[in-house]
Short mmCIF file of C-alpha atoms and ligand atoms in Angstrom, two decimals:
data_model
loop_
_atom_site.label_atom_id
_atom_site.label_comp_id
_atom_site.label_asym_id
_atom_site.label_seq_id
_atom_site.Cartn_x
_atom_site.Cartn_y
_atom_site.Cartn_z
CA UNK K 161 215.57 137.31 -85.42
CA UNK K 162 218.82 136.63 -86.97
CA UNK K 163 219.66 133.14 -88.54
CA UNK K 164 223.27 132.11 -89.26
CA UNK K 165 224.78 129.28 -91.35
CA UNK K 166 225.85 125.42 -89.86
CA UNK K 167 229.10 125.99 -92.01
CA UNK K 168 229.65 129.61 -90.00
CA UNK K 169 230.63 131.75 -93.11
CA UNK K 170 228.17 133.16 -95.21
CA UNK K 171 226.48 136.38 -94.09
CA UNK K 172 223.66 136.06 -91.13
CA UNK K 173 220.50 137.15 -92.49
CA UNK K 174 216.83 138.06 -91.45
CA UNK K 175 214.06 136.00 -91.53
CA UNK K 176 212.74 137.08 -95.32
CA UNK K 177 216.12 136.58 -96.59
CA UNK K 178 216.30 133.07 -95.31
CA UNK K 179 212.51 132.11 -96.76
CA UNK K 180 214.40 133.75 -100.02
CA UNK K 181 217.55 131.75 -100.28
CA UNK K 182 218.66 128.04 -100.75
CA UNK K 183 221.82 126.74 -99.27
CA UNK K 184 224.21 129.24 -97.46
CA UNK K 185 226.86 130.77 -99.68
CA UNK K 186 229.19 128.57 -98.10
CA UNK K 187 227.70 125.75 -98.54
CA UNK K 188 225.48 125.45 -95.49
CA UNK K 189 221.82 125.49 -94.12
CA UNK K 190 220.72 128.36 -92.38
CA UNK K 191 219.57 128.30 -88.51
CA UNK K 192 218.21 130.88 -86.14
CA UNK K 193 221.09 132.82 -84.20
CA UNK K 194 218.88 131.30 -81.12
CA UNK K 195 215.43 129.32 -80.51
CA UNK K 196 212.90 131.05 -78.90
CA UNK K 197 211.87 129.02 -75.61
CA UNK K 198 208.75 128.65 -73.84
CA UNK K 199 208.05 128.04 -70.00
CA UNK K 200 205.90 125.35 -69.04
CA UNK K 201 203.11 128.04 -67.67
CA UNK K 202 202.67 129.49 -71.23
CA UNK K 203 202.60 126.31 -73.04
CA UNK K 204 199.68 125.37 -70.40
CA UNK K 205 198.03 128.62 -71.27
CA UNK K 206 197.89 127.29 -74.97
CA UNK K 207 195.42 123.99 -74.01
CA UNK K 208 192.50 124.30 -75.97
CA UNK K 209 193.53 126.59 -78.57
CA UNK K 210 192.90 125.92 -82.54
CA UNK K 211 195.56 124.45 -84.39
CA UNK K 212 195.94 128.16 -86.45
CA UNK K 213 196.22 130.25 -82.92
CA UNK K 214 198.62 127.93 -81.35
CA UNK K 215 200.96 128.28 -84.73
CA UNK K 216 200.34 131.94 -84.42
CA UNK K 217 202.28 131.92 -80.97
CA UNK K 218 204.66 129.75 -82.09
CA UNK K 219 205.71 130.98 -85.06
CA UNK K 220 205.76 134.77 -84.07
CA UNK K 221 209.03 135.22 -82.24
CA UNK K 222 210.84 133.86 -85.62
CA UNK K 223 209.76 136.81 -87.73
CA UNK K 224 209.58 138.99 -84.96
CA UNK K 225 210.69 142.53 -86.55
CA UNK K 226 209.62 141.91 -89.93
CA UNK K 227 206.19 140.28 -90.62
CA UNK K 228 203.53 142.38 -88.12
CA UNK K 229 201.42 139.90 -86.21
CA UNK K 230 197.92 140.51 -87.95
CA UNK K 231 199.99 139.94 -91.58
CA UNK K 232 201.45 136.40 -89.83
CA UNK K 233 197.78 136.10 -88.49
CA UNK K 234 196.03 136.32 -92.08
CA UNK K 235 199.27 134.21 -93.67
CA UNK K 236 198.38 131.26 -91.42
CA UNK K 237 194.78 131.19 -91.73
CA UNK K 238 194.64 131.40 -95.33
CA UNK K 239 197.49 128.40 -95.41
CA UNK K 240 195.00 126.32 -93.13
CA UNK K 241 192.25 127.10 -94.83
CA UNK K 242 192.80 124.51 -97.22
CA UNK K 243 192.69 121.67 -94.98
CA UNK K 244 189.54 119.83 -94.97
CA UNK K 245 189.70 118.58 -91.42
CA UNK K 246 188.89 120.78 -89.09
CA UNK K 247 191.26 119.76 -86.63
CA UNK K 248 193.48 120.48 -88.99
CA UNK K 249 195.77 117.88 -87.66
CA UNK K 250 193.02 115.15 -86.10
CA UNK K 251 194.75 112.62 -84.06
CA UNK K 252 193.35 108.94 -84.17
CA UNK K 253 193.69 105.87 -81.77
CA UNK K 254 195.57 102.64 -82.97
CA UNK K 255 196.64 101.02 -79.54
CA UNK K 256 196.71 101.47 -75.77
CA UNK K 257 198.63 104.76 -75.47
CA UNK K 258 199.33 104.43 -79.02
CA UNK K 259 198.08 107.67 -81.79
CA UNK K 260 198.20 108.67 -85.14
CA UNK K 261 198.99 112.14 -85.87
CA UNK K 262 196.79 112.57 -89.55
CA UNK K 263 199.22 115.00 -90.96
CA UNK K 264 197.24 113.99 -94.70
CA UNK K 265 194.18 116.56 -94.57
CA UNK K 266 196.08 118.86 -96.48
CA UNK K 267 194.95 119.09 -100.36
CA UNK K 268 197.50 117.15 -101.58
CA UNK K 269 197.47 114.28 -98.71
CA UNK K 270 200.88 114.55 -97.56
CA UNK K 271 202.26 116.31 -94.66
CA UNK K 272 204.15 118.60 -97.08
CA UNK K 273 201.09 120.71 -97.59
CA UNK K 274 201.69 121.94 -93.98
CA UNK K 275 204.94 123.47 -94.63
CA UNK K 276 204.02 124.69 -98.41
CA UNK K 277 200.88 126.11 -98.56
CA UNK K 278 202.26 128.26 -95.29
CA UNK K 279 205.42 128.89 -97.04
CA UNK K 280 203.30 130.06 -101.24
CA UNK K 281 201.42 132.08 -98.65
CA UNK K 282 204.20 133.91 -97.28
CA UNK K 283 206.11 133.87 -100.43
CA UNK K 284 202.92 136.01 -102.05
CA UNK K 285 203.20 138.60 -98.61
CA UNK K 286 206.93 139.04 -98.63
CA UNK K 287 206.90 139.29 -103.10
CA UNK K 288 204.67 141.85 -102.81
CA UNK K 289 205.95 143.76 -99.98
CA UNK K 290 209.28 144.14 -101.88
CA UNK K 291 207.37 144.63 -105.05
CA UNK K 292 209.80 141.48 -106.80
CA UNK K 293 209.50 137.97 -108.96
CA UNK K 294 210.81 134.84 -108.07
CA UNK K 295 211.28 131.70 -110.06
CA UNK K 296 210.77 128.47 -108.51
CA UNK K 297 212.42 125.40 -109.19
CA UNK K 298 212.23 122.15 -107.65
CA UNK K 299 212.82 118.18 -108.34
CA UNK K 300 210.37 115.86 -107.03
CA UNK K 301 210.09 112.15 -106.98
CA UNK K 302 206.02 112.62 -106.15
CA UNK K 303 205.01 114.48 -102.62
CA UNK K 304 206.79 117.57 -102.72
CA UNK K 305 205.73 118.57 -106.25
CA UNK K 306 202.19 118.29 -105.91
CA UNK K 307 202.49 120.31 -102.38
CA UNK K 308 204.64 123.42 -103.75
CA UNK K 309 202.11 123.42 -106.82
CA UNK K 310 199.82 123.69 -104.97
CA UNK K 311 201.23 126.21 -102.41
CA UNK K 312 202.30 128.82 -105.23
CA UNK K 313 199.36 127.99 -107.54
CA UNK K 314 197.76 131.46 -106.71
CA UNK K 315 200.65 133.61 -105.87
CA UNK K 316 201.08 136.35 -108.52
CA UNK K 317 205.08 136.57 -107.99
CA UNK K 318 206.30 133.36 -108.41
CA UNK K 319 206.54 131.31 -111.48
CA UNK K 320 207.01 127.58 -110.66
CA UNK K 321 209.21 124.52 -112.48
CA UNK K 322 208.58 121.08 -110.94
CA UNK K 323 210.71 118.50 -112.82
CA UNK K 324 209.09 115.10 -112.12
CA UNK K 325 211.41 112.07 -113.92
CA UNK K 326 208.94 110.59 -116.97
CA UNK K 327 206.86 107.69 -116.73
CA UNK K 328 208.05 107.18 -112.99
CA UNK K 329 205.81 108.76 -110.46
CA UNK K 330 202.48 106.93 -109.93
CA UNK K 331 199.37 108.26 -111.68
CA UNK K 332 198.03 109.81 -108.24
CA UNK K 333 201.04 111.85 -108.05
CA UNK K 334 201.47 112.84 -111.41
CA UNK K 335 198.02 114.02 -111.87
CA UNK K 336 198.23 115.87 -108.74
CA UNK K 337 200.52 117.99 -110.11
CA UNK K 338 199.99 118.29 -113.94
CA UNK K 339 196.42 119.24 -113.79
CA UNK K 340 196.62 122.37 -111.79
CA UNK K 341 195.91 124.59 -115.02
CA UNK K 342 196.79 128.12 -113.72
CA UNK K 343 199.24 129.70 -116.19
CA UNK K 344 202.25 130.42 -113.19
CA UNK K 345 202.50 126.25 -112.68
CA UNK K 346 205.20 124.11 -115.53
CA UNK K 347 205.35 121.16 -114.77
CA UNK K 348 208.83 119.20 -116.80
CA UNK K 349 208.42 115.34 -117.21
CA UNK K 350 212.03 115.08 -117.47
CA UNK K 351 213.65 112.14 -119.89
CA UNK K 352 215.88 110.68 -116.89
CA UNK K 353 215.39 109.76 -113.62
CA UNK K 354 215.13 111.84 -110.02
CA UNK K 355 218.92 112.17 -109.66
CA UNK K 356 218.94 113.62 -113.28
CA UNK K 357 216.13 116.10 -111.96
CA UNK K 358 217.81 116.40 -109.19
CA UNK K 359 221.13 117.45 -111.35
CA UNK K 360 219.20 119.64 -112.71
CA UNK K 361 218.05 121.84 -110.55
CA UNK K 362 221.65 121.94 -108.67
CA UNK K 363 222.91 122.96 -111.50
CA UNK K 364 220.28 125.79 -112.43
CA UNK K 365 220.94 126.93 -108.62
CA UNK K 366 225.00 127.39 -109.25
CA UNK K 367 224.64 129.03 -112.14
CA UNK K 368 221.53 131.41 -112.51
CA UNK K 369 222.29 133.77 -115.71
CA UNK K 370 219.54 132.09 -117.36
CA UNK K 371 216.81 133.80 -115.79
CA UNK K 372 215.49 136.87 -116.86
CA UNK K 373 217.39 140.24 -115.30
CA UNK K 374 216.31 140.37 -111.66
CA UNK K 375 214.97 136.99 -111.26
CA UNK K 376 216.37 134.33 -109.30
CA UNK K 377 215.85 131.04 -108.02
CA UNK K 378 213.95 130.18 -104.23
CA UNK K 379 213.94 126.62 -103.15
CA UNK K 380 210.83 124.44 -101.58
CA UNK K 381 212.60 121.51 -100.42
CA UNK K 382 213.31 120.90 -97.02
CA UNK K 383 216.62 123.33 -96.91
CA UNK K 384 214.17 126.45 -96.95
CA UNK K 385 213.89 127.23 -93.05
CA UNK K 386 210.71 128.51 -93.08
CA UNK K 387 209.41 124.61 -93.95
CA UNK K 388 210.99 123.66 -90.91
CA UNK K 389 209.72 126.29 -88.63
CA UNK K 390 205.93 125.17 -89.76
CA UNK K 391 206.24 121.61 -89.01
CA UNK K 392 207.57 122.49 -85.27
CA UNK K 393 203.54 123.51 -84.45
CA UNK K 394 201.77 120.31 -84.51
CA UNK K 395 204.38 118.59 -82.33
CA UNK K 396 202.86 121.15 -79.76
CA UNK K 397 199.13 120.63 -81.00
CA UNK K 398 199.46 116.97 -80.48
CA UNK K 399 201.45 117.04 -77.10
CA UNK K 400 198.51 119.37 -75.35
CA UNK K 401 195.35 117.27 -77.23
CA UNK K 402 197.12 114.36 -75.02
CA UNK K 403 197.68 116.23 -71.83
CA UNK K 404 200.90 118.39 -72.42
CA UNK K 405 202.66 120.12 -71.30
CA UNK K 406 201.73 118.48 -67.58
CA UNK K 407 202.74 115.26 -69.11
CA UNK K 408 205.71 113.98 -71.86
CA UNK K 409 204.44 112.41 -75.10
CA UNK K 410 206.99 110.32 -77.35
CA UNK K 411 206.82 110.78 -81.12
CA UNK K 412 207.62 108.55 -84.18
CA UNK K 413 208.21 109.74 -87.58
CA UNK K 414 208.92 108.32 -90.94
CA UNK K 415 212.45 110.03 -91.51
CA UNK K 416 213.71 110.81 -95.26
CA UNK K 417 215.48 113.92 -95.31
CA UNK K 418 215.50 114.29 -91.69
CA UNK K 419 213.08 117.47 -92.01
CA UNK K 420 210.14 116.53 -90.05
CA UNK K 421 211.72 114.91 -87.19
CA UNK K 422 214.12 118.06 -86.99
CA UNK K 423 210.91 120.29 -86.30
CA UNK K 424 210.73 117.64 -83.14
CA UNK K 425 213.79 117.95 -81.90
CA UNK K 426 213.44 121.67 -82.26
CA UNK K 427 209.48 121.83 -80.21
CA UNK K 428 211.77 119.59 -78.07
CA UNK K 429 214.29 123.18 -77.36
CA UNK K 430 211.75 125.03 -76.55
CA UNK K 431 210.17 123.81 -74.24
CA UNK K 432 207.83 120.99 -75.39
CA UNK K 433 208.24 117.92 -72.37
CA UNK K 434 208.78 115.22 -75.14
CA UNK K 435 210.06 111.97 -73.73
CA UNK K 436 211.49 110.18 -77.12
CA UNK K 437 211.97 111.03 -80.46
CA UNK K 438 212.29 108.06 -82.57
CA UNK K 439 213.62 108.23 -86.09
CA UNK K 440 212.07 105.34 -88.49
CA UNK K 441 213.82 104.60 -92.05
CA UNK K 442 212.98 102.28 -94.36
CA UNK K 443 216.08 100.18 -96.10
CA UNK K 444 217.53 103.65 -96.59
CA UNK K 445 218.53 103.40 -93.29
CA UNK K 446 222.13 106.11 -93.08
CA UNK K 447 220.41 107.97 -89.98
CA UNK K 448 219.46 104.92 -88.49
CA UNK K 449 223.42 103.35 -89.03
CA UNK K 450 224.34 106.87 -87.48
CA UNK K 451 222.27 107.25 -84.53
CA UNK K 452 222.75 103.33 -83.34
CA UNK K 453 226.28 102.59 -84.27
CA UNK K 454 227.90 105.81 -85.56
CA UNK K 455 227.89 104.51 -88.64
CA UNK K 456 227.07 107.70 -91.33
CA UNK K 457 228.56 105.82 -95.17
CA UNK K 458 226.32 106.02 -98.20
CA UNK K 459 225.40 103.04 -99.91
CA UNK K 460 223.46 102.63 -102.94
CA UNK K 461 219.85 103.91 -103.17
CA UNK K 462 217.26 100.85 -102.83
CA UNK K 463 213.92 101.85 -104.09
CA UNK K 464 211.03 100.48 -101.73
CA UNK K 465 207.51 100.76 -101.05
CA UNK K 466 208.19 103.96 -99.55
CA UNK K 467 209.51 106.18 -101.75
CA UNK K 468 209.17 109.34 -100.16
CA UNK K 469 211.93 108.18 -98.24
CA UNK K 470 213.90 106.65 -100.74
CA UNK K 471 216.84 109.24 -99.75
CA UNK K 472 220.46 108.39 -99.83
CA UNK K 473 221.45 111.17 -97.58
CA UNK K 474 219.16 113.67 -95.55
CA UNK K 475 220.22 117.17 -95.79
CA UNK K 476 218.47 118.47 -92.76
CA UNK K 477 220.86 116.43 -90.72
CA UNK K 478 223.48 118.96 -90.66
CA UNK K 479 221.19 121.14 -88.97
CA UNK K 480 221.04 118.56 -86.29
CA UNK K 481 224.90 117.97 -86.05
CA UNK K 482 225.14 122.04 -85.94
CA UNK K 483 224.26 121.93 -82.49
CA UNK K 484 225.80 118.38 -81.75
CA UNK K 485 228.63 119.81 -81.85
CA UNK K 486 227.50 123.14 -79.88
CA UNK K 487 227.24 125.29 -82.75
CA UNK K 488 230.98 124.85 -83.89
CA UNK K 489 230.66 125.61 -87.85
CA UNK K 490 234.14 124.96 -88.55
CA UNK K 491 233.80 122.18 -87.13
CA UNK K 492 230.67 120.99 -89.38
CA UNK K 493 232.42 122.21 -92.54
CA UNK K 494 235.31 120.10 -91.92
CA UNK K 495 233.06 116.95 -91.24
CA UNK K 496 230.83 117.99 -94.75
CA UNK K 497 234.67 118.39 -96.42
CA UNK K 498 235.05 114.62 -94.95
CA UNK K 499 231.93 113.04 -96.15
CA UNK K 500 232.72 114.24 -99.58
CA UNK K 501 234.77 110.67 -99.29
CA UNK K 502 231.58 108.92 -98.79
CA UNK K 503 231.58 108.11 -94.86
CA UNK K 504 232.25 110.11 -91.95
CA UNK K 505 232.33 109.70 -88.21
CA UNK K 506 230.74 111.72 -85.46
CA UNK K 507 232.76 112.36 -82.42
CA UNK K 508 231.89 110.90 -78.98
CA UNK K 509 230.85 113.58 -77.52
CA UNK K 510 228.18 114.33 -80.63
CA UNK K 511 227.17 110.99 -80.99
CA UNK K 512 226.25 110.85 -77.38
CA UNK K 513 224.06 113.70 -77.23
CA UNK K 514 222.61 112.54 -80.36
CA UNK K 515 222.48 109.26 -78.91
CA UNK K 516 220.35 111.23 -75.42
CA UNK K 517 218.02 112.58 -77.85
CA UNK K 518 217.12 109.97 -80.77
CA UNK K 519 215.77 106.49 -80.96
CA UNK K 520 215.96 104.93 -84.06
CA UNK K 521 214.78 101.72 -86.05
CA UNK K 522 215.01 100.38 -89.62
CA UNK K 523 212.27 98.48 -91.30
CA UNK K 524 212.17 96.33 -94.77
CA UNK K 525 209.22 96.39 -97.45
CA UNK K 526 208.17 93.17 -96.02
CA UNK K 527 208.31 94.10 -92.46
CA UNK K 528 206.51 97.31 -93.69
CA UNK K 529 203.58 95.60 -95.14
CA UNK K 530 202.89 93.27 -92.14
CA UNK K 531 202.44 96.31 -90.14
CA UNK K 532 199.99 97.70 -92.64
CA UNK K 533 198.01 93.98 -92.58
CA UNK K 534 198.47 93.88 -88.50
CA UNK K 535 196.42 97.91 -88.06
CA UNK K 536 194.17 97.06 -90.32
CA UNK K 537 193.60 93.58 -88.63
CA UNK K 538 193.19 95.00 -85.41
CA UNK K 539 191.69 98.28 -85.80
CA UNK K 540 190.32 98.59 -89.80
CA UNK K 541 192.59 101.76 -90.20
CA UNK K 542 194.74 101.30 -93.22
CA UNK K 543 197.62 102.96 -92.90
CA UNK K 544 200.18 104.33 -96.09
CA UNK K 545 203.33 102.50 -96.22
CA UNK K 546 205.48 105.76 -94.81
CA UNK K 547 203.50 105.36 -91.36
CA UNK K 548 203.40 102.12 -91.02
CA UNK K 549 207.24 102.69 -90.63
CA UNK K 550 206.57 104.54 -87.79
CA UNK K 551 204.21 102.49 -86.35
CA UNK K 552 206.21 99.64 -85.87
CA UNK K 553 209.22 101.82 -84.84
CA UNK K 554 207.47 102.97 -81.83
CA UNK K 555 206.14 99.82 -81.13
CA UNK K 556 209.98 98.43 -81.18
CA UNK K 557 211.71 101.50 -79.63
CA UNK K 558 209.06 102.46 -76.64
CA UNK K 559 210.89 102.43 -73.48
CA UNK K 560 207.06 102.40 -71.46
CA UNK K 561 203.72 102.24 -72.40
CA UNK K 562 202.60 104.58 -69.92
CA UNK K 563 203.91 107.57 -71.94
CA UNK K 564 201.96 108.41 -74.70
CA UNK K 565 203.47 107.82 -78.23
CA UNK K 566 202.35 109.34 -81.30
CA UNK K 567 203.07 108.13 -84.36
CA UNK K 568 203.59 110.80 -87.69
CA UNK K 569 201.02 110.18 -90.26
CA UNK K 570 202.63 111.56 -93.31
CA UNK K 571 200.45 110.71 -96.45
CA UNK K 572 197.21 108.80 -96.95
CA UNK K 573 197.13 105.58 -98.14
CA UNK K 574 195.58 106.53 -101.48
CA UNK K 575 198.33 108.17 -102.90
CA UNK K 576 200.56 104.53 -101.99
CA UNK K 577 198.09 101.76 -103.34
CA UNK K 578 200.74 99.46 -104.62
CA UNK K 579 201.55 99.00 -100.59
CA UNK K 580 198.30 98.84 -99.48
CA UNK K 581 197.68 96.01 -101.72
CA UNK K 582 200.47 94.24 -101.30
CA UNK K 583 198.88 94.16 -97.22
CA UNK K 584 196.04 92.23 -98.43
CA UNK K 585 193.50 94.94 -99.88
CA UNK K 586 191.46 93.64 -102.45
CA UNK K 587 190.88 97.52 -103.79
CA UNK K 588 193.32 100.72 -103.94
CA UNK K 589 191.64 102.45 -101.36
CA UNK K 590 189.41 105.18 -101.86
CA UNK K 591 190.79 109.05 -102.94
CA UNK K 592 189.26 111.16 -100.22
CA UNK K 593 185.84 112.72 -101.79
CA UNK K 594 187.13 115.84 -103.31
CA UNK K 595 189.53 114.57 -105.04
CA UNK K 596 187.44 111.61 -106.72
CA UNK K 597 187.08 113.26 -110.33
CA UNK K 598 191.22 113.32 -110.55
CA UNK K 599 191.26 110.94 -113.34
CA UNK K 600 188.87 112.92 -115.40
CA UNK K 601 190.64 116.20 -114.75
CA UNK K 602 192.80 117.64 -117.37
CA UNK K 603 196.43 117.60 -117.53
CA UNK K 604 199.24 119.61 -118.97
CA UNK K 605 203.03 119.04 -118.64
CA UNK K 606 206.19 118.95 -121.00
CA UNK K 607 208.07 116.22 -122.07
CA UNK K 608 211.52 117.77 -122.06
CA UNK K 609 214.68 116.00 -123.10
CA UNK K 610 217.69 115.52 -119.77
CA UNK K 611 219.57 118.77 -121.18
CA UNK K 612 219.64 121.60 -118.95
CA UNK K 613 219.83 123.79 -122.21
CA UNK K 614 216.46 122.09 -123.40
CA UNK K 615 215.13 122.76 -119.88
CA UNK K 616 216.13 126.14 -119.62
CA UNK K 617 214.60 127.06 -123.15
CA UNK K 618 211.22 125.63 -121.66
CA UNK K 619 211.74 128.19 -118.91
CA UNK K 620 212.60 130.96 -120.35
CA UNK K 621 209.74 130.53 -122.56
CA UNK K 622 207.62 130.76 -119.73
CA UNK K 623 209.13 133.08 -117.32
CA UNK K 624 205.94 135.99 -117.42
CA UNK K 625 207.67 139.32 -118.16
C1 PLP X 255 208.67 113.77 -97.50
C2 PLP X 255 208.03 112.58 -96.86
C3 PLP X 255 208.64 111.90 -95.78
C4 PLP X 255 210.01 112.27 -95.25
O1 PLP X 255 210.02 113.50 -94.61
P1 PLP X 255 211.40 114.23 -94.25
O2 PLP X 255 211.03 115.54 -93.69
O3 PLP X 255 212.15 114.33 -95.55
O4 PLP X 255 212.11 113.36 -93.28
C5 PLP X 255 207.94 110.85 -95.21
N1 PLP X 255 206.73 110.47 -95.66
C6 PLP X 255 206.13 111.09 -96.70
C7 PLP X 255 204.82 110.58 -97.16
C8 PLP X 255 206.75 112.16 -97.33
O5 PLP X 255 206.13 112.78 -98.36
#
């Protein structure tokens, strides 16, 4: 399979490629050239099957050509393998018609690890097949840090950065990341904030002479494809646990960067009956401005209870507007060369397919933590702050509540105490049991000054020959 660029002028490239590249050259996010679809007969055929079987058929025809099927078959089981649930993704009842996807059995309790332990797994296969080394860098504001540590912790190719801002990511989070010991894993406590990390690593990416000859940078945020392509399997897993394909579910999901509702939309292209997709922000709310009122202006970054969604603008939208506008990349470039001004406006036509397909709904802290109080009120599940956004957004946005909605679970409420207490816990609630000795673990990170020559000295300190 081929995959192309939403900007329509860098190079297409195969499958491997893609895993091994960023952005686009010109600027853009790479797509496949076409989505596999599936009939309705062969997703039937799939009832019953184990969450790593069903990814194995879905994920085949986008590597077909390049990664055999028993090497996709042993990459997937050894990325579940982690997961201490053996549903892998379990799905729980909070209302009448009403479920939560657990997406938080993972070992680092977000939904992350289902995209990043697949893709350290295939980075090892694909390293070694080509006999080459990778550096990885990456800026996280908590989640997606521990998840790619823990994704490349055992993968002999790949050296890993995670810049974390100082003194501002909780404990949980931190510690998550800092005390994985094994000697391929650096983690930076940068002096600065995320943006600065964020600089950072943007800057490292334009300009890579830095590394040592025949390195180069790979990315593990949400612009690498192959995180994408993971999520799309448990939209499937939860669809035929309720009855799929012989009947349409409705999902809700907690929306940052736009990456894990864009695996929804995409289950939705091939083939998956879903009824509505419904996008929940929290007061970062520029895709719910654009989806309801056409409305797509930055305005300043409000940090909430939610922070994993604390995002000013998602990158994975332009994926989405890629096919709003039926695969046009001139078109997208020139809207990307318009938003440089900070706004820009969708055309009808895009805005009311968009419009066909999304839902959306914005929630406050406040409004957030009621949610949490009402769940646990009703049903004694405590939900993190990130679902609860969901929650309420598919309570708001249902159309009927004879189609069954689903509602994202992203992270467990441990890692988020500060919300959970704020709902009227008297405790932080419990860390799951393997992961009770965290606080006694040991840690190891560098305190690095914001200087991306100080940063890069670290690095290339610590780049193994
Ligand atoms: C990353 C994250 C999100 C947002 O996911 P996107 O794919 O960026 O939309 C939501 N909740 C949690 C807990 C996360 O870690």
């Amino acid at each position: 399979m081929k995959y192309v660029s939403t900007r329509g002028e860098a190079p297409s490239l195969s499958f491997e490629d893609v895993v091994l590249t960023g952005l686009a050259s010109d600027g853009g996010l790479y797509v496949p050239e076409s989505l596999p679809s599936f009939s309705q007969e062969e997703i039937a055929s799939w009832a019953g099957l184990s969450y790593r079987d069903l990814a194995l058929k879905i994920i085949t025809p986008f590597v077909a050509g390049e990664i055999p099927e028993q090497d996709l078959k042993t990459i997937i089981d050894k990325s579940y393998d982690t997961f201490r649930h053996d549903a892998i993704a379990p799905l729980v009842q909070t209302g009448h018609n009403e479920w939560i996807l657990e997406l938080f059995q993972g070992p680092t309790l977000a939904f992350k690890d289902f995209a990043l332990q697949f893709l350290g797994h295939l980075l090892d296969y694909v390293l070694k097949k080509r006999d080459q080394k990778v550096v990885i860098m990456g800026a996280t504001s908590g989640d997606t840090g521990s998840a790619a540590i823990e994704g490349c912790r055992d993968c002999d190719n790949v050296d890993i950065f995670i810049l974390h801002p100082h003194q501002r990511v909780s404990d949980v989070q931190r510690r998550q990341m800092t005390t994985v010991l094994e000697n391929n894993v650096h983690n930076i406590a940068l002096k600065g904030n995320f943006d600065d990390c964020q600089n950072m690593v943007k800057a490292s990416f334009a300009d890579q002479s830095f590394l040592p000859q025949g390195r180069q940078l790979v990315a593990v945020n949400s612009i690498n494809w192959a995180r994408i392509m993971a999520q799309i399997v448990y939209y499937f897993y939860a669809s035929l646990a309720l009855g799929g394909p012989h009947r349409k579910v409705s999902f809700s999901v907690p929306t940052g960067n736009f990456g894990d509702i864009f695996a929804g939309y995409l289950a939705k292209q091939m083939g998956l009956p879903i009824d509505q997709l419904i996008v929940a922000t929290n007061s970062n709310d520029i895709l719910h401005r654009c989806l309801s009122e056409n409305d797509h202006s930055k305005k300043p970054l409000v940090h909430s209870l939610s922070p994993s969604m604390d995002i000013m603008v998602s990158s994975n939208f332009e994926r989405l507007l890629f096919d709003m506008y039926n695969r046009d990349g001139a078109a997208i470039k020139q809207l990307m060369e318009d938003f440089k001004s900070g706004s820009m406006q969708l055309s009808d036509d895009a805005f009311n397919k968009a419009q066909a397909v999304f839902s959306s709904y914005r929630l406050d802290d406040d409004e957030m933590v009621e949610v949490i109080r009402e769940v646990f009120e009703s049903t004694e599940y405590l939900l993190d702050p990130h679902t609860a956004i969901g929650v309420k957004a598919a309570r708001e946005k249902r159309r009927d509540t004879s189609t069954p909605v689903v509602c994202l679970a992203t992270a467990h409420p441990a890692k988020f105490p500060e919300a959970v207490k704020k709902a009227g816990q008297a405790e932080d609630p419990a860390l799951p049991f393997h992961m009770r000795d965290l606080f006694d673990r040991e840690e190891r990170y560098e305190v690095v000054e914001d200087s991306l020559a100080d940063v890069h000295a670290f690095m290339q300190k610590n780049i193994r020959a």
